[in-house]
mmCIF file of C-alpha atoms in Angstrom:
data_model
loop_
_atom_site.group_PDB
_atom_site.id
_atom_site.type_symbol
_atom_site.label_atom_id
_atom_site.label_comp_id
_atom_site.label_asym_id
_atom_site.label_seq_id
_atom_site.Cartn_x
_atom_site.Cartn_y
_atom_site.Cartn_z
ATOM 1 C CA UNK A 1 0.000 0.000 0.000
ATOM 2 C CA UNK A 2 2.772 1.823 0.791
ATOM 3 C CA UNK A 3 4.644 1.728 -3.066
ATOM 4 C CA UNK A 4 0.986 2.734 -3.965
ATOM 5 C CA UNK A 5 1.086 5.882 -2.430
ATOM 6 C CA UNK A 6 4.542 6.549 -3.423
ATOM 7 C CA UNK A 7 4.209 6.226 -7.121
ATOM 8 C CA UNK A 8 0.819 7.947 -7.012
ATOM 9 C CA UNK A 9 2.811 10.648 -5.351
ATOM 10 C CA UNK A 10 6.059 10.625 -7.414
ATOM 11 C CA UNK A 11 3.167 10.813 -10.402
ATOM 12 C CA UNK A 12 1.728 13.820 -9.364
ATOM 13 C CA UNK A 13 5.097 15.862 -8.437
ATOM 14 C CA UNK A 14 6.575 14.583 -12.691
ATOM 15 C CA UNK A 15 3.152 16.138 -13.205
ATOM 16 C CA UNK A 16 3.702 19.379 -11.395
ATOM 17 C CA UNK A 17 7.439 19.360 -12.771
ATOM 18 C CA UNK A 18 6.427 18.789 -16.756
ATOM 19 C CA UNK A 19 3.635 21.727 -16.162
ATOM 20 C CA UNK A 20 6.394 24.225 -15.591
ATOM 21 C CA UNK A 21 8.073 25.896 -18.727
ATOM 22 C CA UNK A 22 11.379 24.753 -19.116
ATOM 23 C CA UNK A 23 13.538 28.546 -17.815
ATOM 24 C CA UNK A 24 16.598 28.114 -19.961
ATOM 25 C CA UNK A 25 14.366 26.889 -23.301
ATOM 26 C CA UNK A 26 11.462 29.590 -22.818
ATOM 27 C CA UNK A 27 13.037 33.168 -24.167
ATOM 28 C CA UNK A 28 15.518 30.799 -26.530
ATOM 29 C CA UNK A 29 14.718 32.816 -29.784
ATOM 30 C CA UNK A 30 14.944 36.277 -27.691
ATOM 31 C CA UNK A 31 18.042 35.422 -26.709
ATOM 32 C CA UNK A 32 19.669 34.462 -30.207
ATOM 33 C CA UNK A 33 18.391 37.867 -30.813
ATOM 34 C CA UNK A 34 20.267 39.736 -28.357
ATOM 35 C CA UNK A 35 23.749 38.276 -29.411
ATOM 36 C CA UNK A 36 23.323 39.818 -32.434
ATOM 37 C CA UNK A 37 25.382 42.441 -33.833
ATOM 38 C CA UNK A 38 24.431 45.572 -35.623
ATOM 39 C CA UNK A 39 23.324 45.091 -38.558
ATOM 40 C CA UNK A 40 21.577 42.449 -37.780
ATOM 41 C CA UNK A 41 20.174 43.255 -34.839
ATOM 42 C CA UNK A 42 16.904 44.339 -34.018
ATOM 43 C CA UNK A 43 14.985 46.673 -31.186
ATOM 44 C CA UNK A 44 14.009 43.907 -28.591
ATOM 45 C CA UNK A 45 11.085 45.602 -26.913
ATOM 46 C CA UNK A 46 10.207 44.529 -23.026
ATOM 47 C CA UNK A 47 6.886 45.401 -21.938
ATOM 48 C CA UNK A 48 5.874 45.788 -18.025
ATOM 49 C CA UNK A 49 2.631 46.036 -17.139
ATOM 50 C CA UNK A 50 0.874 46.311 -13.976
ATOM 51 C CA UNK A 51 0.779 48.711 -10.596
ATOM 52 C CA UNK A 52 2.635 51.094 -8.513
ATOM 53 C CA UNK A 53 5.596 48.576 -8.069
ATOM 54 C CA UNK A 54 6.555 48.481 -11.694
ATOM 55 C CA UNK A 55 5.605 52.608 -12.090
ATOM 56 C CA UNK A 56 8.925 52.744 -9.485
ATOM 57 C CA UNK A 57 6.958 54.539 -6.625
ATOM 58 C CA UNK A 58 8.484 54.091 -3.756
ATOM 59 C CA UNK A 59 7.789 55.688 -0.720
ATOM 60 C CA UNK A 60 4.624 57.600 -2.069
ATOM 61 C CA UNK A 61 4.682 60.345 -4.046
ATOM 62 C CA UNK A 62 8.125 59.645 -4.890
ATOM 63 C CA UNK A 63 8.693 57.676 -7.927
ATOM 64 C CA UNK A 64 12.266 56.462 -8.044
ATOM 65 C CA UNK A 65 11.990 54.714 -11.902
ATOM 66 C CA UNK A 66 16.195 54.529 -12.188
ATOM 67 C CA UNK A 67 15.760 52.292 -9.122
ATOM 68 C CA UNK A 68 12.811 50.309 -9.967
ATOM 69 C CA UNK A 69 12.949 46.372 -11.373
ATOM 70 C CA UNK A 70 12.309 47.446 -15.109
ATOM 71 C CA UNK A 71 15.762 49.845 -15.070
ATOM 72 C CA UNK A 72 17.243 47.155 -13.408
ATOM 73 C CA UNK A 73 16.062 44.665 -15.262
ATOM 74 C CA UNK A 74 17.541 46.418 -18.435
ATOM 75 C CA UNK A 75 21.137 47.287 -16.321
ATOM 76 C CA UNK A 76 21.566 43.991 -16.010
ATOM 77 C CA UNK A 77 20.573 42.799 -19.456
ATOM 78 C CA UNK A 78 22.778 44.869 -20.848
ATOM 79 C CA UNK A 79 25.897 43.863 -19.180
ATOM 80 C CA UNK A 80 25.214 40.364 -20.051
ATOM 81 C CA UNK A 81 23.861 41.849 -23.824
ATOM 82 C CA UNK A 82 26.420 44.628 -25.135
ATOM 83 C CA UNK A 83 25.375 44.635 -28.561
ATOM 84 C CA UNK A 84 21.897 44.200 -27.891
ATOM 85 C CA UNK A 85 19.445 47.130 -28.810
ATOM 86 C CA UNK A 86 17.101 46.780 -25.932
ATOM 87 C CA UNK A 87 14.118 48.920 -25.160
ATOM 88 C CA UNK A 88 11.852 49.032 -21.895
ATOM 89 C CA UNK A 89 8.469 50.135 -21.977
ATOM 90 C CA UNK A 90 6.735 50.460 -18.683
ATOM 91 C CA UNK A 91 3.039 50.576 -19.642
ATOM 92 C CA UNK A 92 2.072 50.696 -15.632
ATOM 93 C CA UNK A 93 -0.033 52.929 -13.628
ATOM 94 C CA UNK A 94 -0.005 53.226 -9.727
ATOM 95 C CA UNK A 95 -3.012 52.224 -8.117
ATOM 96 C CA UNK A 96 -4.416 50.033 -10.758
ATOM 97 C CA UNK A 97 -5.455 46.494 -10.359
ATOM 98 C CA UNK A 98 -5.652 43.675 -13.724
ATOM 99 C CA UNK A 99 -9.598 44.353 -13.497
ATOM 100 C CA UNK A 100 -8.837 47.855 -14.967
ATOM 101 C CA UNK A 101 -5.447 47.030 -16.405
ATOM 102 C CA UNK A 102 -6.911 44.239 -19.270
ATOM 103 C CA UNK A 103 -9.693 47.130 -20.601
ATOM 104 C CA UNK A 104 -6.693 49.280 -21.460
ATOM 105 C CA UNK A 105 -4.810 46.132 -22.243
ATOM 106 C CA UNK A 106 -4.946 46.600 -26.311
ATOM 107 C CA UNK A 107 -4.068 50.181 -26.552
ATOM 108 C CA UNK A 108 -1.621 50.985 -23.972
ATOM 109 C CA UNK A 109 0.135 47.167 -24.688
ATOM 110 C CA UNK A 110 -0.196 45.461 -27.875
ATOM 111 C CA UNK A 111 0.467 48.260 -29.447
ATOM 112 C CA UNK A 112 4.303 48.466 -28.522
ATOM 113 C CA UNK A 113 4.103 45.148 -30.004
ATOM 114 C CA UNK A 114 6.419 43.487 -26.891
ATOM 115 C CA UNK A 115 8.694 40.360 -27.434
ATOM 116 C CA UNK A 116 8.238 39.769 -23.989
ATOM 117 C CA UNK A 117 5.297 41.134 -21.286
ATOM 118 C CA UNK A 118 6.071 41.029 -18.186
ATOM 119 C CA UNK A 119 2.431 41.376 -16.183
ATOM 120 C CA UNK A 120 2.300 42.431 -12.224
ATOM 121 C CA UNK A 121 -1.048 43.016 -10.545
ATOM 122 C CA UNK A 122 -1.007 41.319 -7.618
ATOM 123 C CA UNK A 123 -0.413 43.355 -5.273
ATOM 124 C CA UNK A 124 -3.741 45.277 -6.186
ATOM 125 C CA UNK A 125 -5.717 42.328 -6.940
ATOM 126 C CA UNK A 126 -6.323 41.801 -3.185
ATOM 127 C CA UNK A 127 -9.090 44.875 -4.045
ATOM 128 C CA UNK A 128 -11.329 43.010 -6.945
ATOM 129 C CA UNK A 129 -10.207 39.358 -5.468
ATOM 130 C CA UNK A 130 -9.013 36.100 -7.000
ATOM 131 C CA UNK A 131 -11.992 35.182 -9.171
ATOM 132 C CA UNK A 132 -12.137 38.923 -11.340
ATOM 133 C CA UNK A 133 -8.465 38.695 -11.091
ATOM 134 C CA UNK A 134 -7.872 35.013 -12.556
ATOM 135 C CA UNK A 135 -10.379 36.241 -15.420
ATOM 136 C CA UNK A 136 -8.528 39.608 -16.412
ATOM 137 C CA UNK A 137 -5.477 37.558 -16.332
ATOM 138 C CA UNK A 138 -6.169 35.228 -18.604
ATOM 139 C CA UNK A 139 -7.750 37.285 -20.622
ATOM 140 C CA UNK A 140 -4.097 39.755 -21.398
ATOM 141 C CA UNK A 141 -2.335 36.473 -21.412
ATOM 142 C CA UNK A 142 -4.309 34.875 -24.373
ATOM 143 C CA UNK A 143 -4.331 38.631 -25.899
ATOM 144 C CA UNK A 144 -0.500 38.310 -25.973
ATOM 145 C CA UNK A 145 -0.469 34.892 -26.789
ATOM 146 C CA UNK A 146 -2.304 35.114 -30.012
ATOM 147 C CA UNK A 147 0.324 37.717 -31.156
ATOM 148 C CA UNK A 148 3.051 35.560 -30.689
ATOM 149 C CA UNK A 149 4.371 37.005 -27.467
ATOM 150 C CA UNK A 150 6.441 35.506 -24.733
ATOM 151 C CA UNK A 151 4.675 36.262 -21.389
ATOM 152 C CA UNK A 152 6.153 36.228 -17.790
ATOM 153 C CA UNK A 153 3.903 36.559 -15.243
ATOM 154 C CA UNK A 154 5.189 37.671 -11.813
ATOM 155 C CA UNK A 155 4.033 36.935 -8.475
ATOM 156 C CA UNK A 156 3.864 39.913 -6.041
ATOM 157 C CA UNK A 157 6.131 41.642 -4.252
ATOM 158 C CA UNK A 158 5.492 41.995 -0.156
ATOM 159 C CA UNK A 159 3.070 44.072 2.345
ATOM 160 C CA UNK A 160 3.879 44.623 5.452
ATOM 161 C CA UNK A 161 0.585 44.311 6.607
ATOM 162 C CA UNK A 162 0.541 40.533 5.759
ATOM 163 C CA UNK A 163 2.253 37.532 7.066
ATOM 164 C CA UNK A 164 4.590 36.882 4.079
ATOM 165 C CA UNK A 165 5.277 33.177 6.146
ATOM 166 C CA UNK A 166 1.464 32.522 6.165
ATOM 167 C CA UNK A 167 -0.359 30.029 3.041
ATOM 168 C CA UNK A 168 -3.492 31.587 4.229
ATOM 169 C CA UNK A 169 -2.350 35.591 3.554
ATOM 170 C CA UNK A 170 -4.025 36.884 0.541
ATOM 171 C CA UNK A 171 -0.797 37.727 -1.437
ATOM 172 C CA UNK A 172 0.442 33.793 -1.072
ATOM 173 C CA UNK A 173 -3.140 32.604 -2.569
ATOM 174 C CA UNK A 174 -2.188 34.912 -5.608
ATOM 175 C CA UNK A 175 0.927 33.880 -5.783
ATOM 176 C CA UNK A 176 -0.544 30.614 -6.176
ATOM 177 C CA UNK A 177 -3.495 31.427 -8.284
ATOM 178 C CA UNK A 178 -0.429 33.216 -10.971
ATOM 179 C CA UNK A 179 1.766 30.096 -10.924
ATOM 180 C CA UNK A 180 -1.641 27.629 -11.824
ATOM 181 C CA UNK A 181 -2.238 30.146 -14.624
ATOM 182 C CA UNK A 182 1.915 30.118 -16.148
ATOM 183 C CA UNK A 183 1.474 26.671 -15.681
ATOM 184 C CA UNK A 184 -1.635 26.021 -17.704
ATOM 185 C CA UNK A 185 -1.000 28.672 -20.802
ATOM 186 C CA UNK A 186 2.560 27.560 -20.958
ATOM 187 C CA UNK A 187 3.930 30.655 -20.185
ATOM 188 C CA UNK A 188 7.082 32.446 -17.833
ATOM 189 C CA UNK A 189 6.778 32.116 -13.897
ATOM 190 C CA UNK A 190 9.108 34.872 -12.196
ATOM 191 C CA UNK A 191 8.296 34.055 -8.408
ATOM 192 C CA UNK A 192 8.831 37.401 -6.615
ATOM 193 C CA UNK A 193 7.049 36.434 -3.612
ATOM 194 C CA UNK A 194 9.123 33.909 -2.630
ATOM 195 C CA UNK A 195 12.132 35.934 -2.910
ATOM 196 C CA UNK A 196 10.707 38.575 -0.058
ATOM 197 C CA UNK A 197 9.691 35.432 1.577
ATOM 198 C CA UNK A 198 13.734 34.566 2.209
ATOM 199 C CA UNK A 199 14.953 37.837 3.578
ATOM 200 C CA UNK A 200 15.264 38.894 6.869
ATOM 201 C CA UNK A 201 14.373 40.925 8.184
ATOM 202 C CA UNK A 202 11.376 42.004 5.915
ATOM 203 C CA UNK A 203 11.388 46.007 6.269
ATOM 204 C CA UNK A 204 14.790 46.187 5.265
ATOM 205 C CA UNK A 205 13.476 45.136 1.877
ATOM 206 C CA UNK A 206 10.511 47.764 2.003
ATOM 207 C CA UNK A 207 9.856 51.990 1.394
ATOM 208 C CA UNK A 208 7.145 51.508 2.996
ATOM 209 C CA UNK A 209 4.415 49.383 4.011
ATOM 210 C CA UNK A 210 3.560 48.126 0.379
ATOM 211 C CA UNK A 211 6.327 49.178 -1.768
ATOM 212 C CA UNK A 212 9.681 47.949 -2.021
ATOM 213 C CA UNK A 213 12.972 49.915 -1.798
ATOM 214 C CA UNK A 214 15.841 49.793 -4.344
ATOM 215 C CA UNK A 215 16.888 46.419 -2.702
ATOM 216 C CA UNK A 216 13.871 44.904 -3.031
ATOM 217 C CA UNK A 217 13.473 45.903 -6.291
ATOM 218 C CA UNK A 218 16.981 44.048 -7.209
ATOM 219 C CA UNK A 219 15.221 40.925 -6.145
ATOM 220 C CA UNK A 220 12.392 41.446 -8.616
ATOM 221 C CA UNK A 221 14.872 42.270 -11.076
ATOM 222 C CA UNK A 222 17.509 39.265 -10.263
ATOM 223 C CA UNK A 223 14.232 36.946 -10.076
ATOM 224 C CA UNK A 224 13.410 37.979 -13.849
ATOM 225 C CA UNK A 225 16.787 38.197 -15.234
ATOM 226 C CA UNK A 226 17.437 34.324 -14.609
ATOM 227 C CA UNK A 227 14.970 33.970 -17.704
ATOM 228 C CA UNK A 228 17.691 35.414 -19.770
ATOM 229 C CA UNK A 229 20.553 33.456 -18.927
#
């Protein structure tokens, strides 16, 4: 009885494995691209899309976008990409949760025509919950999708006003809900939450109670650049 319930379990964990796109295999194309030299490179455009974390507010009013994960993200590219032409387009708006963020999703997104979307909502998708969220979701990722674009989604960075430690905090139940969704469309997982989950102590990480500071935004950033290695 006891094999039983080992293979049914091994089963299920080769299950959970083969659901997760490969990390090294996924941006493959993107990255022949970026090796390329002029003239035969091309613009490589990098969309994010999402809330105040992406924007690069920090401690609010102050928007600190040199120091947020998209300029980060691109620092870092770039020293590992020299003769790449690489262009980040931050199509996010503080305050905004995926709810409002898919109706604009067409205009404000598509039309940069990304090779790669990054999307990040969580954090505001506490307001409109898991169901409207899961649904808006989708909805950008099979947008993208259908335009041949390489999606990432990310799960959210931390609140102080949570227990980061806790299954039962809304922010891990998203972070859970976003890693069912990568894993059934095939697309990019970058697992922020579990980064701010590791650190100690927490507020070190944080501006303030719901934004991170320049060192947590490095752990977005290192968390996403590991696709393009």
């Amino acid at each position: 009885m006891k094999k039983i319930q080992l293979i049914c379990c091994l089963l299920f964990l080769s299950g959970l494995v083969s659901a997760q796109v490969n990390r090294e295999e996924y941006l493959k194309d993107i990255k022949l691209e970026l090796v390329k030299e002029w003239p035969k490179n091309r613009t490589i455009n990098l969309v994010f899309h999402g809330h105040s974390v992406p924007s690069g507010y920090f401690r609010t009013p102050q928007v600190n976008t040199l120091d947020a994960y998209p300029q980060l993200v691109l620092k870092a590219l770039k020293a590992s990409y020299p003769h790449a032409v690489i262009n980040v387009i931050v199509t996010a708006i503080g305050g905004e949760n995926s709810v409002n963020g898919e109706k604009r999703f067409e205009k404000d997104v598509l039309i940069h025509q990304p090779d790669v979307l990054f999307i990040d909502y969580a954090l505001n998708d506490r307001g409109p919950g898991l169901e409207a969220a899961k649904a808006a979701w989708e909805k950008m990722i099979r947008a993208a999708l259908a335009k041949g674009i390489k999606v990432i989604l990310l799960s959210p960075s931390a609140d102080l006003s949570e227990d980061i430690q806790s299954d039962a905090a809304p922010l891990a139940k998203h972070t859970k809900q976003i890693r069912e969704m990568a894993d059934a469309f095939k697309v990019g997982f970058s697992d922020s939450y579990s980064q701010f989950k590791a650190v100690q102590p927490l507020k070190d990480y944080m501006s303030q109670g719901n934004h991170p500071n320049k060192e947590g935004h490095e752990l977005i950033a290192k968390e996403i650049v590991r696709w393009f290695k």
